[in-house]
Each structure stands twice: as structure tokens, then as C-alpha cells.
Amino acid sequence: MQRLEFERENLRARIYMLEAEVAALSSLDRTERAARDRLGMVPARNIVYVQVAEPVPEAPLLPRPIVEPAPEFVPESTLAFWEKLLRSVPLLGQLTR
Amino acid sequence: MATRGSRFTWRFASLILLLVLCTAGLIVRLVYIQILNHERYLLEAQEEHWDKREIRSTRGAILDRNGFPLATSLEVWDVYIDRRAWRENYDLRTLRTAEALAPLVGRPMEALLARIRDDSEGPITLLLDGLDFEVGRQIQAMGLPGVQLALGTKRYYPEGDLASTLLGFLGREHSGLAGLEADLDDLLKGSPGYIYFERDSIGQPIAFGQTRVEPGREGADVRLTVDRYIQKLVEEELERQIKDRNASGGTIIVMDPMTGAILAMASRPGYKLSQLSLESASLDQYRIRAVTDLYEPGSVMKTITMAAAIDLALVNPNTTYYDAGSVTRGGYTFQNWDFSANGMQSMTQLMQKSLNTGAIWLSDLLGPQRLYDYLKRFGFGQATHSGIGGEATGLMRTNVDPGWYDSDLATNSYGQGIAATPLQVITAMSAVINGGRLLRPYIVQEVDGPSGRRIYEPVTVRRTISEEASRTMVKMLNDVVDGVPQHLARVSGYKVGGKTGTTLVSIPTGYAIDATIASFVGFAPADDPAFIMLVKIDEPKDDPLGGVVAAPVFAKLAPQILSYLNVPPSSPQVRTGP
């Protein structure tokens, strides 16, 4: 039991450390430093608005957030009759999830 | 003479009686122990044979609206020295321990040695807290006698000092002491679990003995409505303004007027999490001033007075009144802020020029009952119930309260003599422009924990004015900014609405004549607001006016926020400059 606890503590600490590392890598300050120092970017001086006949793009891609999205809920009514039947059987139901 | 056949003598009877009494006593005692006090002795036996070890729960993270962590936890070690393990060769053991630990903990050996030898703290001393997990494991592997490590957690802030005052901080027991860490402590901290195991006489677990696990509850992650990028923009600009204008402090709040979600909230003076010192005697710096501190809104309040009159159809934007430059009410004479007298003025011009005489004229039309009724409807004098701790309710003396005078109606109409928090003011202004709904401002968007996921929806508290009145007010507030060519809140390419405010700082004996609070509340785009912003700069030294000090802050931040929110301009054009 002690060995397993030891292992669990190690893994848990590692998970938190990795999450903190991901957070630090995607922080605003680091992003700005990288843009400035590595890519040579500067704050915009002239802002130019140009109207184009294209739809507005979707929201920019962001790093995967720490909080996982909740699993998608599938309403029972969309299931086929045989799926509903299988899900009502305790062991077999798990196979269809 | 007794017969030889009789054996039942008094001695025999006494013996029997004694045996019966002893037996009865034993039975009574057994009943007392085994039945009446069964639970107590069972517990004592369990305490002798069972022990428990705590399974710590990890504190939940605080995330911004897009899921980026603002505060998270790391596993660390606290290093203790137990001098009782060195009863023999004390000096040699302390030297060896300090020699082994110094390179791992990054401290000079002499300092460590002094600390280890200082037994004034008792046999067990906390040598170091917050030691890196991997380094702690190395120390564990070394098996140094007298060195004990206890697993703990440390709060880590990936965005540095961003939103310090809003987030708050933890105490040594990892409970929240200030800010949202304190307000949401019950959600974040979870509860520990326990492993119960059979132990031997020296407290060690028995191999293959019985165990029982009582699972704990991990802390929930809390996702705020705050956007880290907008928060950063707002904090940097606020600090710049306070420095440039030599102001004593300030507040900027950015909110979604359609939902009440707080997108950014910054106040100064505050503190930095990286330079936290709890030895400071002043607790003032730990409060979230945007919800705790009161101020007189000044001319921003004219928006509410006008909205009330519009809603009651007493006036429309083109209704006129005569501005003679001064008005006398209750024995006091009130003048416009610039001492001007403008003649015939429309309601729109009243707002554009921020005429005190016009606000007083409106208050006469409304009367005290209706004016205070609308002020209450817009939330003045009541808490907003945002969930942020320490929120003040504000101060408003109405015509039915003792100490009210006729002159109060005049001053209240243009925002003096009423005290409100910045959050109350921006919430009221949101209600003016969002169709007339007073929303409950909120800062927690979602809580995700072991018991499930809870999403917080916007809450409409009540209706304040009609939708039509709201549309009229939006148009008027747009005319206040875009209708005045020199207005410093104008944003190129976007339609903007807003109202400035300049108030004297109230002091116990009245008002300070040389100190003002300069404010501006603005929103953009005017026809479909993506955000509303309150800028409040306290005691700027270079210029006292809201239109000069606070409005340009809005003009500087608005394009950056609109661009970030992907809100296109209403008219594409080239704009030069930052």
C-alpha cells in the first residue's frame, strides 16, 4: 500500500507540474516576450480597417484549457430501440456507451 | 438441639448470598460494558488498533473565461528537523544534515546550521516550506535521520501579478484569506479523504491488515467571466494613468452590458501576489475597491435622471428648457460646472454640456418620489449581489429619510449627495443601454468539480425603463460623444456612447475643493454594445475633469478591446497612431 501511495503521489505531483508548465508556456507575458524577442514583432502603430466580403472567422484557436469540457450528453430519445434495450441490461449496456 | 440432617445454616446462606451478589455484580458490570457502553469501548479498541492517514485534496484552479489558469496548485514539501533523533553525536549529526541539505535547498550551509542548532523553537522545527517536489524526493531518498518531509501544496500564478487583488491569496493552512480565494474557498478547497488501517503497537501499518478508504472531495475548478487579456490591458492602462497624472488611485471595470458578466476589474492601490507581505498593519490594500469603496458618481447620474424622465414621457430628446446658469433650491444656489449660462437647451444638449441646471429642472419635473423610485429601481442604495465579498450597499437619503432637505433633490439629480460603488454605477448604466433590464453582475461563469458542472446564467433582477426609453437613451448617449467633435472618448470607426462625471472628493466637513474624482462610463458599439466600461481616476493632479482624464482612457482601450472581441468597425477607415 505504501508503495502504491508513493507512486500515486509522484504521478499526482507530475500532473500538477505539467499543468503549471502548460499554463506558464501559454501565459500572456511569455507570448508577448516570444513575439517581441524571437519574432521581432512590435505593437501596431497604424491600425487599418479593410472591409472584405468574407464571413467573420471563428474564434481563434486557443491552447486546450485545463478544464476538460463535460462529456456530451446524448438524450435517450435519439437512441435506436435496440440501443435502448441493450442499455437497460446492466453489463451489456456498458458496451454501448 | 439441631438435628444432624439440617445443613442450611446461616453461614451457608451467607455464602450463597455472597456468591449471588458477586454474580449479579459481574452481570451488571458485563451489561454496563458490553451493552450500555458498547460503542465507547469499541471506539477505544479501534483507536488502539486503527490509525488513519489523511489523503489531501488539491485546491481547485481559478481560470479565466477561456480556461487559462490564473491560479493553480503545485505539490511541494515542508522540511522539518526533529532533534530528538540526534540524542547521540548531536554536533556531528547536525553538521552532516546541514552539509547534505544545503545544496538541495539552495541555502548557505552556515545559515542552515545556525537554524538547525537553534533549539529555542522546540525539538521539531520547520526548516523550509514550499520545497520543489522532485528535490524533496531526493532528500527522502537520502534517508537523513531527523529530517522529515510533509507533503503540501503551493499556489502558483502563471500570469504573474495579473488580477492580484481580484484573486486574493491563501494563508498557511491553505484557506483563502482575501479576494476570490476567500469568497470561493468552500468551492476551491474540497475536503480531505482518509485511509484507515490496522496498526501495531508502535503505530506502523500491519502487513495484510484491514484497510478502509474514505474518499475525500477534490476542490472544484472555478472559471471566471474575467478575460485575462482584457484584464491585462485594463491594469496596464490604469497604472499608467495613475503614474502620469499623479493620482491617488483608480478603478476600471469592463462588463458585458447584455449579460452582466464582468470581463475585467482593476483597482488601485492594490498589491502584488509576488510581493505579498502580511506583516503590513494596513488591511486596506486587500479589499476589492471596485465593490467596497463608495464615491459620488457626479454627472454620470444625469443619465439616470434623464432616463427616468424619458421613461415617464415627461420629456423627449428635443424638449427644451431655459438655462439661466444658476438655480436656487432649498435656500442654496446651484450653478453649472463651468459657470456657463446657455439659454434655450434641448435635452440632448443638456447631456452634451452636462448642465447641472438641466438636471435640477428634470428633478423638479419628476418630483422626489419618482426620482428616488427610479434610483432604487436602478439599484442605488442596494448591493448588486455579485458574489464578491465586502460589497457595500451605497448611501442614498430619500425624501422620507430623516435629514433630507429640498436641496438634496437638486444635488442628487446630478450625482452629488449619493454614494455608490463603481460596480453599482456601471450596472445601472448597463440597464440604461441594454433595453432597460437591471442585471445582476457576476464574476463566476462555471464551477467544475467532483459533484458535477454548474454553469451560471445571467440573472435579470428587474425592469428599470422600457425598451423604447432605453433606445432613446442610447441615441442620446451616442450624441453626447459622437455628436461633440472635440469629445475625447470618440473612437475612430465605431459609434460610441457615454457620459463623463467629475465630482469633488467628499470629506467629513463637506467637500475638498482641490481634489476630484474624474470618471467616464462608455460603451461601444453604440447600436449593439459589446462592452461597457467605467473609468474612475481618483484625485488626478494635472486636470480635474472626467472628460479630460477618464474619457481618453476609454478611447485608448476601446479599439483594443473591440479588435480582440472581433467586433468590426461600422465604417472602415484608416486610423494612424497607437
PDB file of N, CA, C and O in Angstrom, chain B residues 501-503 515-519 540-549:
ATOM      1  N   GLY B 501     -18.156  62.277 -15.764  1.00  0.00           N
ATOM      2  CA  GLY B 501     -18.540  62.699 -14.420  1.00  0.00           C
ATOM      3  C   GLY B 501     -17.339  63.286 -13.716  1.00  0.00           C
ATOM      4  O   GLY B 501     -16.219  62.762 -13.823  1.00  0.00           O
ATOM      5  N   THR B 502     -17.542  64.387 -13.036  1.00  0.00           N
ATOM      6  CA  THR B 502     -16.472  64.984 -12.228  1.00  0.00           C
ATOM      7  C   THR B 502     -17.081  65.357 -10.891  1.00  0.00           C
ATOM      8  O   THR B 502     -18.050  66.129 -10.846  1.00  0.00           O
ATOM      9  N   THR B 503     -16.564  64.791  -9.829  1.00  0.00           N
ATOM     10  CA  THR B 503     -17.105  65.121  -8.508  1.00  0.00           C
ATOM     11  C   THR B 503     -15.984  65.543  -7.588  1.00  0.00           C
ATOM     12  O   THR B 503     -14.847  65.101  -7.731  1.00  0.00           O
ATOM     13  N   ALA B 515      -9.611  68.538  -4.864  1.00  0.00           N
ATOM     14  CA  ALA B 515      -9.468  67.120  -5.217  1.00  0.00           C
ATOM     15  C   ALA B 515     -10.756  66.638  -5.848  1.00  0.00           C
ATOM     16  O   ALA B 515     -11.852  66.874  -5.320  1.00  0.00           O
ATOM     17  N   THR B 516     -10.628  65.977  -6.991  1.00  0.00           N
ATOM     18  CA  THR B 516     -11.821  65.484  -7.688  1.00  0.00           C
ATOM     19  C   THR B 516     -11.676  63.995  -7.989  1.00  0.00           C
ATOM     20  O   THR B 516     -10.590  63.425  -7.903  1.00  0.00           O
ATOM     21  N   ILE B 517     -12.813  63.418  -8.347  1.00  0.00           N
ATOM     22  CA  ILE B 517     -12.833  62.068  -8.903  1.00  0.00           C
ATOM     23  C   ILE B 517     -13.329  62.233 -10.331  1.00  0.00           C
ATOM     24  O   ILE B 517     -14.449  62.703 -10.562  1.00  0.00           O
ATOM     25  N   ALA B 518     -12.469  61.886 -11.274  1.00  0.00           N
ATOM     26  CA  ALA B 518     -12.782  62.044 -12.699  1.00  0.00           C
ATOM     27  C   ALA B 518     -13.230  60.701 -13.250  1.00  0.00           C
ATOM     28  O   ALA B 518     -12.530  59.704 -13.100  1.00  0.00           O
ATOM     29  N   SER B 519     -14.399  60.670 -13.851  1.00  0.00           N
ATOM     30  CA  SER B 519     -14.910  59.375 -14.315  1.00  0.00           C
ATOM     31  C   SER B 519     -15.549  59.495 -15.690  1.00  0.00           C
ATOM     32  O   SER B 519     -15.902  60.586 -16.162  1.00  0.00           O
ATOM     33  N   PRO B 540      -6.748  63.133  -9.675  1.00  0.00           N
ATOM     34  CA  PRO B 540      -5.675  63.422 -10.635  1.00  0.00           C
ATOM     35  C   PRO B 540      -5.137  64.820 -10.379  1.00  0.00           C
ATOM     36  O   PRO B 540      -5.895  65.748 -10.116  1.00  0.00           O
ATOM     37  N   LYS B 541      -3.829  64.963 -10.474  1.00  0.00           N
ATOM     38  CA  LYS B 541      -3.226  66.258 -10.100  1.00  0.00           C
ATOM     39  C   LYS B 541      -3.145  67.210 -11.290  1.00  0.00           C
ATOM     40  O   LYS B 541      -3.077  68.425 -11.120  1.00  0.00           O
ATOM     41  N   ASP B 542      -3.134  66.678 -12.515  1.00  0.00           N
ATOM     42  CA  ASP B 542      -2.905  67.572 -13.648  1.00  0.00           C
ATOM     43  C   ASP B 542      -4.190  68.217 -14.155  1.00  0.00           C
ATOM     44  O   ASP B 542      -4.171  69.342 -14.647  1.00  0.00           O
ATOM     45  N   ASP B 543      -5.299  67.523 -14.080  1.00  0.00           N
ATOM     46  CA  ASP B 543      -6.572  68.069 -14.548  1.00  0.00           C
ATOM     47  C   ASP B 543      -7.696  67.381 -13.777  1.00  0.00           C
ATOM     48  O   ASP B 543      -7.647  66.181 -13.572  1.00  0.00           O
ATOM     49  N   PRO B 544      -8.704  68.158 -13.373  1.00  0.00           N
ATOM     50  CA  PRO B 544      -9.724  67.538 -12.536  1.00  0.00           C
ATOM     51  C   PRO B 544     -10.864  66.859 -13.290  1.00  0.00           C
ATOM     52  O   PRO B 544     -11.641  66.121 -12.692  1.00  0.00           O
ATOM     53  N   LEU B 545     -10.989  67.117 -14.588  1.00  0.00           N
ATOM     54  CA  LEU B 545     -12.236  66.790 -15.282  1.00  0.00           C
ATOM     55  C   LEU B 545     -12.283  65.363 -15.836  1.00  0.00           C
ATOM     56  O   LEU B 545     -11.310  64.861 -16.404  1.00  0.00           O
ATOM     57  N   GLY B 546     -13.463  64.759 -15.720  1.00  0.00           N
ATOM     58  CA  GLY B 546     -13.672  63.422 -16.258  1.00  0.00           C
ATOM     59  C   GLY B 546     -13.488  63.380 -17.765  1.00  0.00           C
ATOM     60  O   GLY B 546     -12.955  62.412 -18.316  1.00  0.00           O
ATOM     61  N   GLY B 547     -13.933  64.436 -18.436  1.00  0.00           N
ATOM     62  CA  GLY B 547     -13.822  64.475 -19.882  1.00  0.00           C
ATOM     63  C   GLY B 547     -12.390  64.552 -20.377  1.00  0.00           C
ATOM     64  O   GLY B 547     -12.075  64.145 -21.487  1.00  0.00           O
ATOM     65  N   VAL B 548     -11.508  65.065 -19.534  1.00  0.00           N
ATOM     66  CA  VAL B 548     -10.100  65.221 -19.935  1.00  0.00           C
ATOM     67  C   VAL B 548      -9.255  64.046 -19.452  1.00  0.00           C
ATOM     68  O   VAL B 548      -8.310  63.626 -20.125  1.00  0.00           O
ATOM     69  N   VAL B 549      -9.604  63.520 -18.282  1.00  0.00           N
ATOM     70  CA  VAL B 549      -8.761  62.480 -17.667  1.00  0.00           C
ATOM     71  C   VAL B 549      -9.264  61.083 -17.989  1.00  0.00           C
ATOM     72  O   VAL B 549      -8.497  60.208 -18.388  1.00  0.00           O
TER      73      VAL B 549
END
